[in-house]
Coordinates of C-alpha atoms in Angstrom, one line a residue:
Chain A
M1 CA 6.3 25.3 -20.0
F2 CA 6.7 22.3 -17.7
K3 CA 9.6 20.7 -19.6
T4 CA 11.5 24.0 -19.3
A5 CA 10.7 24.2 -15.6
L6 CA 11.8 20.5 -15.1
A7 CA 15.0 21.1 -17.0
G8 CA 15.8 24.1 -14.9
T9 CA 15.2 22.1 -11.7
A10 CA 17.4 19.3 -13.1
E11 CA 20.2 21.7 -13.7
T12 CA 20.0 23.4 -10.3
V13 CA 19.7 20.0 -8.4
T14 CA 22.5 18.4 -10.4
A15 CA 24.8 21.4 -9.6
H16 CA 23.9 21.2 -5.9
L17 CA 24.5 17.4 -5.8
E18 CA 27.9 18.0 -7.4
K19 CA 28.7 20.5 -4.8
V20 CA 27.6 18.2 -2.0
L21 CA 29.5 15.3 -3.5
S22 CA 32.7 17.3 -4.1
G23 CA 33.9 16.3 -0.6
Y24 CA 33.9 12.6 -1.4
E25 CA 37.3 11.4 -2.4
G26 CA 38.8 8.9 -4.8
E27 CA 37.0 6.3 -6.9
L28 CA 34.1 6.2 -4.5
G29 CA 33.5 9.9 -4.9
A30 CA 33.8 9.6 -8.7
A31 CA 31.3 6.7 -8.7
M32 CA 28.9 8.5 -6.4
R33 CA 29.0 11.6 -8.7
Y34 CA 28.5 9.4 -11.8
A35 CA 25.6 7.6 -10.2
C36 CA 23.9 10.9 -9.4
G37 CA 24.4 12.4 -12.9
G38 CA 21.5 12.9 -15.3
G39 CA 18.0 11.7 -14.7
K40 CA 14.8 13.7 -15.0
R41 CA 14.9 14.8 -11.3
L42 CA 11.2 14.3 -11.1
R43 CA 11.4 13.6 -7.3
A44 CA 13.5 16.7 -6.8
F45 CA 11.0 18.7 -8.8
L46 CA 8.2 17.5 -6.5
V47 CA 10.2 18.5 -3.4
L48 CA 11.0 21.9 -4.8
E49 CA 7.4 22.7 -6.0
S50 CA 5.9 21.4 -2.7
A51 CA 8.4 23.6 -0.8
R52 CA 7.6 26.6 -3.0
L53 CA 3.8 26.2 -2.4
H54 CA 4.5 26.4 1.4
G55 CA 7.0 29.3 1.3
V56 CA 10.0 27.1 2.5
A57 CA 13.4 28.7 2.1
E58 CA 15.5 27.7 -0.8
A59 CA 18.5 26.1 1.1
P60 CA 16.6 23.4 3.0
A61 CA 14.4 22.7 -0.1
L62 CA 17.4 22.2 -2.2
D63 CA 19.1 19.9 0.3
A64 CA 15.9 17.8 0.6
A65 CA 15.7 17.6 -3.2
A66 CA 19.3 16.5 -3.3
A67 CA 18.6 13.9 -0.6
I68 CA 15.8 12.2 -2.4
E69 CA 17.8 12.1 -5.7
A70 CA 20.7 10.5 -3.8
L71 CA 18.3 7.9 -2.3
H72 CA 16.8 7.3 -5.8
A73 CA 20.3 7.0 -7.3
Y74 CA 21.3 4.5 -4.6
S75 CA 18.3 2.3 -5.4
L76 CA 19.0 2.4 -9.2
V77 CA 22.7 1.5 -8.7
H78 CA 21.7 -1.6 -6.6
D79 CA 18.7 -2.5 -8.9
D80 CA 20.9 -2.5 -12.0
M81 CA 23.3 -5.1 -10.5
P82 CA 23.6 -8.5 -12.2
C83 CA 21.9 -10.2 -9.3
M84 CA 19.0 -7.9 -9.5
D85 CA 17.6 -6.4 -12.8
D86 CA 21.0 -6.9 -14.6
D87 CA 20.9 -3.7 -16.6
D88 CA 24.0 -2.5 -18.4
L89 CA 22.6 0.8 -19.5
R90 CA 21.1 3.7 -17.4
R91 CA 20.4 7.2 -18.5
G92 CA 22.2 6.3 -21.8
L93 CA 25.4 5.4 -20.0
P94 CA 27.0 2.2 -18.7
T95 CA 25.7 1.3 -15.2
V96 CA 28.1 1.6 -12.2
H97 CA 28.9 -2.2 -12.0
V98 CA 29.8 -2.1 -15.8
K99 CA 31.9 1.1 -15.6
W100 CA 33.5 0.0 -12.3
D101 CA 32.6 -3.4 -10.8
E102 CA 30.0 -5.0 -8.6
A103 CA 31.8 -4.3 -5.4
M104 CA 31.9 -0.6 -6.3
A105 CA 28.2 -0.7 -7.2
V106 CA 27.3 -2.2 -3.7
L107 CA 29.4 0.4 -1.9
T108 CA 28.4 3.4 -4.1
G109 CA 24.8 2.6 -3.3
D110 CA 25.5 2.2 0.4
A111 CA 27.3 5.5 0.5
L112 CA 24.5 7.3 -1.4
Q113 CA 21.9 6.0 1.1
S114 CA 24.0 7.3 4.0
L115 CA 24.3 10.6 2.2
A116 CA 20.5 11.0 1.8
F117 CA 20.1 10.6 5.6
E118 CA 23.0 12.9 6.3
L119 CA 21.5 15.7 4.1
V120 CA 18.1 15.4 5.8
A121 CA 19.6 15.4 9.3
G122 CA 21.5 18.6 8.4
L123 CA 18.6 20.6 6.9
D124 CA 18.3 24.2 8.0
L125 CA 15.0 23.6 9.7
P126 CA 13.6 23.2 13.2
A127 CA 14.8 19.9 14.7
E128 CA 11.4 18.4 15.0
R129 CA 10.7 18.9 11.3
R130 CA 14.0 17.5 10.3
L131 CA 13.2 14.4 12.4
A132 CA 9.8 14.0 10.8
L133 CA 11.4 14.1 7.4
M134 CA 14.1 11.6 8.5
Q135 CA 11.6 9.1 9.9
G136 CA 9.4 9.4 6.8
L137 CA 12.4 8.8 4.5
A138 CA 13.6 5.8 6.5
R139 CA 10.1 4.3 6.4
A140 CA 9.5 5.0 2.7
G141 CA 12.9 3.9 1.6
G142 CA 13.4 0.9 3.9
G143 CA 12.3 -2.7 4.5
Q144 CA 8.7 -1.6 5.0
G145 CA 8.7 0.6 1.9
M146 CA 10.8 0.6 -1.3
V147 CA 13.1 -2.3 -0.3
L148 CA 10.2 -4.5 0.5
G149 CA 8.6 -3.6 -2.9
Q150 CA 11.9 -4.7 -4.5
V151 CA 11.9 -8.0 -2.7
Q152 CA 8.2 -8.6 -3.7
D153 CA 9.0 -7.6 -7.3
I154 CA 11.8 -10.1 -7.6
A155 CA 9.8 -12.8 -5.9
A156 CA 7.0 -12.2 -8.4
E157 CA 9.3 -13.0 -11.3
S158 CA 9.9 -16.5 -10.2
A159 CA 6.4 -17.2 -8.8
S160 CA 4.3 -19.8 -10.6
V161 CA 1.2 -17.6 -10.4
P162 CA 1.4 -14.1 -11.8
L163 CA 0.5 -11.2 -9.6
T164 CA -3.1 -9.8 -9.6
L165 CA -3.8 -6.2 -10.3
D166 CA -4.4 -5.6 -6.6
Q167 CA -1.0 -7.1 -5.7
I168 CA 0.8 -5.2 -8.4
T169 CA -0.8 -1.9 -7.2
R170 CA 0.3 -2.6 -3.6
L171 CA 3.8 -3.5 -4.8
Q172 CA 4.1 -0.3 -6.8
A173 CA 2.9 1.7 -3.9
L174 CA 5.8 0.3 -1.9
K175 CA 8.4 0.3 -4.6
T176 CA 8.0 3.8 -6.0
G177 CA 4.8 5.3 -4.4
A178 CA 6.3 5.8 -0.9
L179 CA 9.2 7.9 -2.1
F180 CA 6.8 9.9 -4.4
D181 CA 4.7 10.6 -1.4
W182 CA 7.7 11.7 0.7
S183 CA 8.8 14.0 -2.1
A184 CA 5.5 15.6 -2.8
T185 CA 4.6 16.1 0.9
A186 CA 8.2 17.3 1.9
G187 CA 7.3 21.0 1.5
A188 CA 4.2 20.7 3.7
V189 CA 6.2 18.8 6.4
M190 CA 9.0 21.4 6.2
A191 CA 6.5 24.2 6.8
G192 CA 4.5 22.3 9.4
A193 CA 1.4 22.3 7.2
D194 CA -1.2 19.6 6.4
P195 CA 0.4 17.1 3.9
A196 CA -2.9 15.4 3.1
P197 CA -3.8 17.0 -0.3
L198 CA -0.2 16.5 -1.6
S199 CA -0.3 12.9 -0.3
T200 CA -3.4 12.2 -2.3
Y201 CA -1.8 13.8 -5.4
A202 CA 1.4 11.7 -4.9
S203 CA -0.5 8.4 -4.6
A204 CA -2.4 8.9 -7.8
F205 CA 0.7 10.4 -9.6
G206 CA 3.0 7.6 -8.5
L207 CA 0.6 4.9 -9.8
A208 CA 0.1 6.7 -13.1
F209 CA 3.9 7.0 -13.3
Q210 CA 4.4 3.3 -12.9
I211 CA 1.7 2.5 -15.5
A212 CA 3.4 4.9 -17.9
D213 CA 6.7 3.1 -17.2
D214 CA 5.1 -0.2 -18.1
I215 CA 3.7 1.3 -21.3
L216 CA 7.1 2.7 -22.2
D217 CA 8.7 -0.8 -21.7
V218 CA 6.3 -2.0 -24.4
E219 CA 6.3 1.0 -26.7
G220 CA 9.4 2.9 -25.9
D221 CA 12.5 3.5 -27.8
E222 CA 15.9 2.5 -26.3
A223 CA 17.6 5.7 -27.7
A224 CA 14.9 7.9 -26.2
T225 CA 14.6 6.2 -22.8
G226 CA 18.3 5.6 -22.3
K227 CA 17.6 2.1 -20.9
R228 CA 16.8 -1.3 -22.3
V229 CA 13.1 -1.8 -23.2
G230 CA 11.0 -4.9 -23.7
K231 CA 12.6 -6.4 -20.5
D232 CA 9.3 -7.0 -18.7
E233 CA 7.7 -9.0 -21.5
A234 CA 10.9 -11.0 -22.0
A235 CA 10.9 -11.9 -18.3
G236 CA 7.3 -12.9 -18.5
K237 CA 6.5 -10.3 -15.8
A238 CA 3.0 -9.3 -14.9
T239 CA 2.7 -5.5 -15.5
F240 CA -0.2 -3.1 -15.6
V241 CA -0.1 -3.5 -19.4
S242 CA 0.0 -7.3 -19.4
L243 CA -2.9 -7.4 -16.9
M244 CA -5.1 -4.6 -18.2
G245 CA -4.1 -4.4 -21.9
L246 CA -2.4 -1.4 -23.5
E247 CA -5.4 0.9 -24.0
P248 CA -7.2 0.3 -20.7
A249 CA -3.8 0.9 -19.0
R250 CA -3.5 4.2 -20.9
S251 CA -6.9 5.3 -19.9
E252 CA -6.4 4.3 -16.2
A253 CA -3.2 6.4 -16.2
G254 CA -5.3 9.3 -17.6
R255 CA -7.9 8.8 -14.9
L256 CA -5.3 8.8 -12.2
V257 CA -3.7 12.0 -13.5
S258 CA -7.1 13.8 -13.3
L259 CA -7.5 12.5 -9.8
A260 CA -4.0 13.8 -8.9
C261 CA -4.7 17.2 -10.4
D262 CA -8.1 17.5 -8.6
A263 CA -6.4 16.8 -5.2
L264 CA -4.4 20.0 -5.6
A265 CA -7.6 22.2 -5.6
P266 CA -6.7 23.8 -2.2
Y267 CA -3.6 25.3 -3.8
G268 CA -5.5 26.8 -6.8
E269 CA -3.4 28.1 -9.6
A270 CA -0.2 28.0 -7.6
A271 CA 0.0 24.2 -8.1
E272 CA -0.1 24.4 -11.9
N273 CA 3.5 23.1 -12.2
L274 CA 2.6 20.0 -10.2
R275 CA -0.5 19.4 -12.4
Q276 CA 1.7 19.7 -15.5
A277 CA 4.1 17.2 -14.0
A278 CA 1.4 14.7 -13.6
R279 CA 0.1 15.3 -17.1
F280 CA 3.7 15.0 -18.4
V281 CA 4.3 11.5 -17.1
I282 CA 1.6 10.0 -19.2
S283 CA 2.8 11.7 -22.3
R284 CA 6.6 11.2 -21.9
Q285 CA 8.7 9.3 -24.3
S286 CA 11.5 8.6 -21.9
Chain B
M9 CA 33.1 -10.8 35.0
F10 CA 33.3 -9.0 31.6
K11 CA 32.3 -12.0 29.5
T12 CA 29.2 -12.5 31.6
A13 CA 28.3 -8.8 31.3
L14 CA 28.9 -9.0 27.5
A15 CA 26.8 -12.1 27.2
G16 CA 24.0 -10.4 29.2
T17 CA 24.1 -7.4 26.9
A18 CA 24.1 -9.6 23.8
E19 CA 20.9 -11.3 25.1
T20 CA 19.1 -8.1 25.8
V21 CA 20.1 -6.4 22.5
T22 CA 19.2 -9.5 20.5
A23 CA 15.8 -9.7 22.1
H24 CA 15.3 -6.0 21.4
L25 CA 16.4 -6.3 17.8
E26 CA 14.0 -9.2 17.4
K27 CA 11.1 -7.1 18.7
V28 CA 12.1 -4.2 16.4
L29 CA 12.3 -6.5 13.4
S30 CA 9.1 -8.4 14.1
G31 CA 7.2 -5.7 12.1
Y32 CA 9.2 -6.7 8.9
E33 CA 7.2 -9.1 6.7
G34 CA 8.0 -12.1 4.5
E35 CA 11.4 -13.3 3.4
L36 CA 12.9 -9.8 3.8
G37 CA 11.9 -9.8 7.4
A38 CA 13.3 -13.3 7.9
A39 CA 16.6 -12.4 6.2
M40 CA 16.9 -9.2 8.3
R41 CA 16.3 -11.1 11.5
Y42 CA 18.8 -13.8 10.4
A43 CA 21.5 -11.2 9.6
C44 CA 21.0 -9.5 13.0
G45 CA 21.3 -12.8 14.9
G46 CA 24.4 -13.7 16.9
G47 CA 27.5 -11.7 17.1
K48 CA 29.4 -10.5 20.2
R49 CA 27.4 -7.2 20.3
L50 CA 30.6 -5.3 21.2
R51 CA 29.3 -2.1 19.6
A52 CA 26.0 -2.4 21.5
F53 CA 28.0 -3.0 24.7
L54 CA 29.9 0.2 24.1
V55 CA 26.7 2.2 23.6
L56 CA 25.0 0.8 26.7
E57 CA 28.1 1.2 29.0
S58 CA 28.6 4.8 27.7
A59 CA 24.9 5.5 28.3
R60 CA 25.1 4.0 31.8
L61 CA 28.1 6.2 32.6
H62 CA 26.0 9.3 31.8
G63 CA 22.8 8.2 33.4
V64 CA 20.9 7.9 30.1
A65 CA 17.5 6.1 30.3
E66 CA 17.3 2.5 29.2
A67 CA 14.9 2.9 26.3
P68 CA 16.9 5.3 24.1
A69 CA 20.1 3.5 25.1
L70 CA 18.7 0.2 23.9
D71 CA 17.4 1.7 20.7
A72 CA 20.8 3.2 19.9
A73 CA 22.5 -0.1 20.7
A74 CA 20.1 -1.9 18.3
A75 CA 20.7 0.8 15.7
I76 CA 24.5 0.3 15.7
E77 CA 24.1 -3.5 15.5
A78 CA 21.7 -3.1 12.6
L79 CA 24.2 -0.9 10.8
H80 CA 27.0 -3.3 11.6
A81 CA 24.9 -6.3 10.4
Y82 CA 24.2 -4.4 7.1
S83 CA 27.9 -3.9 6.5
L84 CA 28.7 -7.6 7.2
V85 CA 25.9 -8.8 4.8
H86 CA 27.3 -6.7 2.0
D87 CA 30.9 -7.4 2.8
D88 CA 30.3 -11.1 2.7
M89 CA 29.0 -11.0 -0.9
P90 CA 30.9 -12.8 -3.6
C91 CA 31.9 -9.5 -5.3
M92 CA 33.4 -8.3 -2.0
D93 CA 35.0 -10.6 0.6
D94 CA 33.2 -13.7 -0.7
D95 CA 32.6 -15.3 2.7
D96 CA 30.2 -18.2 3.0
L97 CA 30.4 -18.4 6.8
R98 CA 29.5 -15.8 9.4
R99 CA 29.0 -16.4 13.1
G100 CA 29.2 -20.1 12.3
L101 CA 26.2 -20.0 9.9
P102 CA 25.9 -19.7 6.1
T103 CA 26.0 -16.0 5.0
V104 CA 22.8 -14.3 3.7
H105 CA 23.7 -14.7 0.0
V106 CA 24.4 -18.4 0.6
K107 CA 21.2 -19.0 2.5
W108 CA 19.1 -16.8 0.2
D109 CA 20.8 -15.3 -2.8
E110 CA 22.8 -12.2 -3.8
A111 CA 19.8 -10.1 -4.5
M112 CA 18.4 -10.8 -1.1
A113 CA 21.8 -9.9 0.4
V114 CA 21.9 -6.5 -1.3
L115 CA 18.3 -5.7 -0.2
T116 CA 18.7 -7.1 3.3
G117 CA 21.7 -4.8 3.8
D118 CA 19.9 -1.9 2.3
A119 CA 16.9 -2.4 4.6
L120 CA 19.1 -2.7 7.7
Q121 CA 20.9 0.5 6.9
S122 CA 17.5 2.3 6.7
L123 CA 16.5 0.7 10.0
A124 CA 19.5 2.0 11.8
F125 CA 18.7 5.5 10.8
E126 CA 15.0 5.0 11.6
L127 CA 15.9 3.8 15.1
V128 CA 18.1 6.8 15.8
A129 CA 15.6 9.3 14.4
G130 CA 13.0 7.8 16.7
L131 CA 15.0 7.8 20.0
D132 CA 13.2 9.0 23.1
L133 CA 15.6 12.0 23.5
P134 CA 15.5 15.8 22.8
A135 CA 15.4 16.4 19.0
E136 CA 18.8 18.2 18.9
R137 CA 20.5 15.2 20.5
R138 CA 18.8 12.7 18.1
L139 CA 20.0 14.8 15.2
A140 CA 23.6 14.9 16.5
L141 CA 23.6 11.1 16.7
M142 CA 22.0 10.8 13.2
Q143 CA 24.6 13.1 11.7
G144 CA 27.4 11.2 13.5
L145 CA 26.1 7.9 12.3
A146 CA 25.7 9.0 8.7
R147 CA 29.2 10.4 8.7
A148 CA 30.8 7.4 10.4
G149 CA 28.9 4.8 8.3
G150 CA 29.0 6.6 4.9
G151 CA 31.2 7.4 2.0
Q152 CA 33.6 9.5 4.2
G153 CA 33.7 6.8 6.9
M154 CA 33.2 3.0 6.8
V155 CA 32.2 2.7 3.2
L156 CA 35.3 4.7 2.1
G157 CA 37.4 2.4 4.2
Q158 CA 35.9 -0.6 2.4
V159 CA 36.7 0.9 -1.0
Q160 CA 40.3 1.5 0.1
D161 CA 40.6 -1.9 1.5
I162 CA 39.4 -3.5 -1.8
A163 CA 41.7 -1.2 -3.8
A164 CA 44.6 -2.2 -1.6
E165 CA 44.2 -5.9 -2.5
S166 CA 44.8 -5.3 -6.2
A167 CA 47.4 -2.5 -5.8
S168 CA 51.0 -3.4 -6.9
V169 CA 52.5 -1.7 -3.8
P170 CA 51.3 -2.9 -0.4
L171 CA 49.9 -0.4 2.0
T172 CA 52.2 1.2 4.6
L173 CA 51.5 1.1 8.3
D174 CA 50.2 4.7 8.2
Q175 CA 47.9 3.9 5.4
I176 CA 46.6 0.8 7.0
T177 CA 46.0 2.7 10.3
R178 CA 44.0 5.4 8.4
L179 CA 42.1 2.7 6.5
Q180 CA 41.2 1.0 9.8
A181 CA 40.1 4.2 11.4
L182 CA 37.6 4.7 8.6
K183 CA 36.5 1.1 8.2
T184 CA 35.9 0.2 11.8
G185 CA 37.2 3.0 14.0
A186 CA 34.5 5.6 13.1
L187 CA 31.6 3.3 14.2
F188 CA 33.5 2.3 17.4
D189 CA 33.8 6.0 18.1
W190 CA 30.1 6.6 17.5
S191 CA 29.2 3.7 19.8
A192 CA 31.5 4.7 22.7
T193 CA 30.6 8.3 22.6
A194 CA 26.8 7.8 22.1
G195 CA 26.1 8.0 25.8
A196 CA 27.9 11.3 26.2
V197 CA 26.1 12.7 23.2
M198 CA 22.7 11.4 24.5
A199 CA 23.4 13.2 27.8
G200 CA 24.8 16.4 26.2
A201 CA 28.2 15.7 28.0
D202 CA 31.8 16.0 26.6
P203 CA 32.5 13.0 24.4
A204 CA 36.3 13.6 24.3
P205 CA 37.5 11.0 26.8
L206 CA 35.3 8.3 25.3
S207 CA 36.5 9.3 21.8
T208 CA 40.1 8.8 22.8
Y209 CA 39.2 5.5 24.4
A210 CA 37.4 4.4 21.2
S211 CA 40.3 5.3 18.8
A212 CA 42.8 3.3 20.7
F213 CA 40.4 0.4 21.3
G214 CA 39.3 0.3 17.7
L215 CA 42.8 0.0 16.5
A216 CA 43.7 -2.6 19.0
F217 CA 40.6 -4.5 17.9
Q218 CA 41.7 -4.5 14.3
I219 CA 45.2 -5.7 15.2
A220 CA 43.7 -8.5 17.3
D221 CA 41.5 -9.4 14.3
D222 CA 44.6 -9.6 12.1
I223 CA 46.3 -11.8 14.7
L224 CA 43.2 -14.1 14.8
D225 CA 43.3 -14.4 11.1
V226 CA 46.8 -15.9 11.4
E227 CA 46.4 -17.8 14.7
G228 CA 42.6 -18.3 15.0
D229 CA 40.6 -21.4 14.8
E230 CA 37.7 -21.6 12.4
A231 CA 35.5 -23.4 14.8
A232 CA 36.1 -20.8 17.5
T233 CA 35.8 -17.7 15.3
G234 CA 32.9 -19.0 13.3
K235 CA 34.4 -17.6 10.1
R236 CA 37.1 -18.5 7.6
V237 CA 40.6 -17.8 8.8
G238 CA 43.9 -17.4 6.9
K239 CA 42.1 -15.3 4.2
D240 CA 44.4 -12.3 4.5
E241 CA 47.6 -14.2 3.9
A242 CA 46.0 -16.2 1.1
A243 CA 45.0 -12.9 -0.5
G244 CA 48.5 -11.5 0.0
K245 CA 47.0 -8.6 1.9
A246 CA 49.0 -6.2 4.0
T247 CA 47.9 -6.4 7.6
F248 CA 49.2 -5.2 11.0
V249 CA 50.7 -8.6 11.4
S250 CA 52.4 -8.8 8.0
L251 CA 53.8 -5.3 8.4
M252 CA 54.9 -5.4 12.0
G253 CA 55.4 -9.1 12.7
L254 CA 53.3 -11.2 15.1
E255 CA 54.9 -10.3 18.4
P256 CA 55.4 -6.5 17.8
A257 CA 51.7 -6.4 16.7
R258 CA 50.7 -8.1 19.9
S259 CA 52.7 -5.7 21.9
E260 CA 51.3 -2.7 20.0
A261 CA 47.8 -3.9 20.7
G262 CA 48.7 -4.1 24.4
R263 CA 50.0 -0.6 24.4
L264 CA 46.8 0.7 22.7
V265 CA 44.6 -1.1 25.3
S266 CA 46.6 0.6 28.1
L267 CA 46.1 3.9 26.4
A268 CA 42.4 3.3 26.0
C269 CA 42.0 2.4 29.7
D270 CA 43.9 5.5 30.8
A271 CA 41.6 7.7 28.8
L272 CA 38.8 6.6 31.0
A273 CA 40.4 8.1 34.2
P274 CA 37.7 10.9 34.5
Y275 CA 35.1 8.2 35.0
G276 CA 37.1 6.4 37.7
E277 CA 35.9 2.9 38.8
A278 CA 32.5 3.4 37.0
A279 CA 34.3 2.7 33.7
E280 CA 35.7 -0.7 34.7
N281 CA 33.4 -2.6 32.3
L282 CA 34.8 -0.5 29.4
R283 CA 38.4 -1.2 30.5
Q284 CA 37.6 -4.9 30.7
A285 CA 36.1 -4.7 27.2
A286 CA 39.4 -3.2 25.8
R287 CA 41.5 -5.9 27.6
F288 CA 39.2 -8.6 26.3
V289 CA 39.7 -7.8 22.7
I290 CA 43.4 -8.7 22.8
S291 CA 42.8 -11.9 24.6
R292 CA 39.8 -13.2 22.7
Q293 CA 39.9 -16.4 20.6
S294 CA 36.9 -15.4 18.4

């Protein structure tokens, strides 16, 4: 069962993150641990499955999984701030700037970004492979990846002309796709293998994930998702749902999931967990 | 002349940063370039002098210098935000959140942190040395270094009991000392040489620099410093000056500069630029 496998991963990764974060003192340490709590750990799951497919040892796989979750947590803490998405609820709990304050939210995010790079720099792997992962993470997470996607997303909200489907697809590829790609290909990079099939999988999966997110914002339940819903529509924001309509968006997500699963053919049955992960995202309620 | 040497470094590093940042598109790219403009480039100067002392090639030295300035710029952009130091002026120009907005300040800082790591990961050096620099940078800049110092600094402002001299010395070592250390030792690490003398130099220099900063906040001129002065006293903040008095602080800074200069004895005359840099900080007007 995929949900059991994902829950198992979440538990392992959360425990590992807590261990890693135990060396961080004071309120900053507390806020970093709080920000890294909970979550589906989908990116960590991709890292660990991708590592398993390539026979990578558990220690570096787990550190890389913790790194991507720390990076993801940093982006959420900053995104939730009043000057950005202004969310007061995340994973069913008050966001960092609500529980502490905005200064702590800025600094907690900053420290978690540093931590992500520190973890990857310290992986128990040949130096060249660590560096390939570092450069990939900096590119995917930085001003030519995720952060650029964020800037474009914010700009789109105040633009007089809504984004087209092409623009929103490119924006999503930057904002969430690049880190999905890093996660799913991490195992291949760690093993020095060809990352191409996993990269194709990740692109299709990432896009399906974002479409599903847009659908959840329309159809979702606040109690189940643990975050505010209906925000996109209230903000008059162009989404896959507003541009395609609900049913066509659902069917496009389905098509992308098939495409993602097909890309894993070279791995045969061994990649079944990754296929289930892709199918899961379009059926999830949270 | 040290001031001429520093100005030359500033020009070279600024040109290199502009080249590095030319690949960043849109408003984010513009804000990143703006945030990286100006500045004394003291950290870059330390990197380049330290590299020169160890015969490191120019290309990796310049990239490492750009990396530390990008990291420094990120910390300034975030520090200047209303929820932190709330500064509207930096290097004589409106701060990023004033010229753009707070969301752009958060994201510009985030992208500059990523860039710093990307530059170090890509240095034209043996992989093991790049990784040593990466780990050092993540430690010095993260939640056990600079960011922790920031958190402690903010906490001190609202604490009922002012910090002691020991506490403020430790805070400073975290907040600015760790990155001074990284900068001054970078050349030794790049060359695989012993970083100990440069590390001693950097500790004393960093502390003298902070004391000089506190003196400038009391005595400085807004037009010359390009930033608001008198903020520490207005905030009722404990500083080296408030704890020691103005003249004892000045004499302690002098003692530390001598100590910094003495630590460079193994390098002989070749380290004269670094000695002048240390002497400069306690005489500067900005």
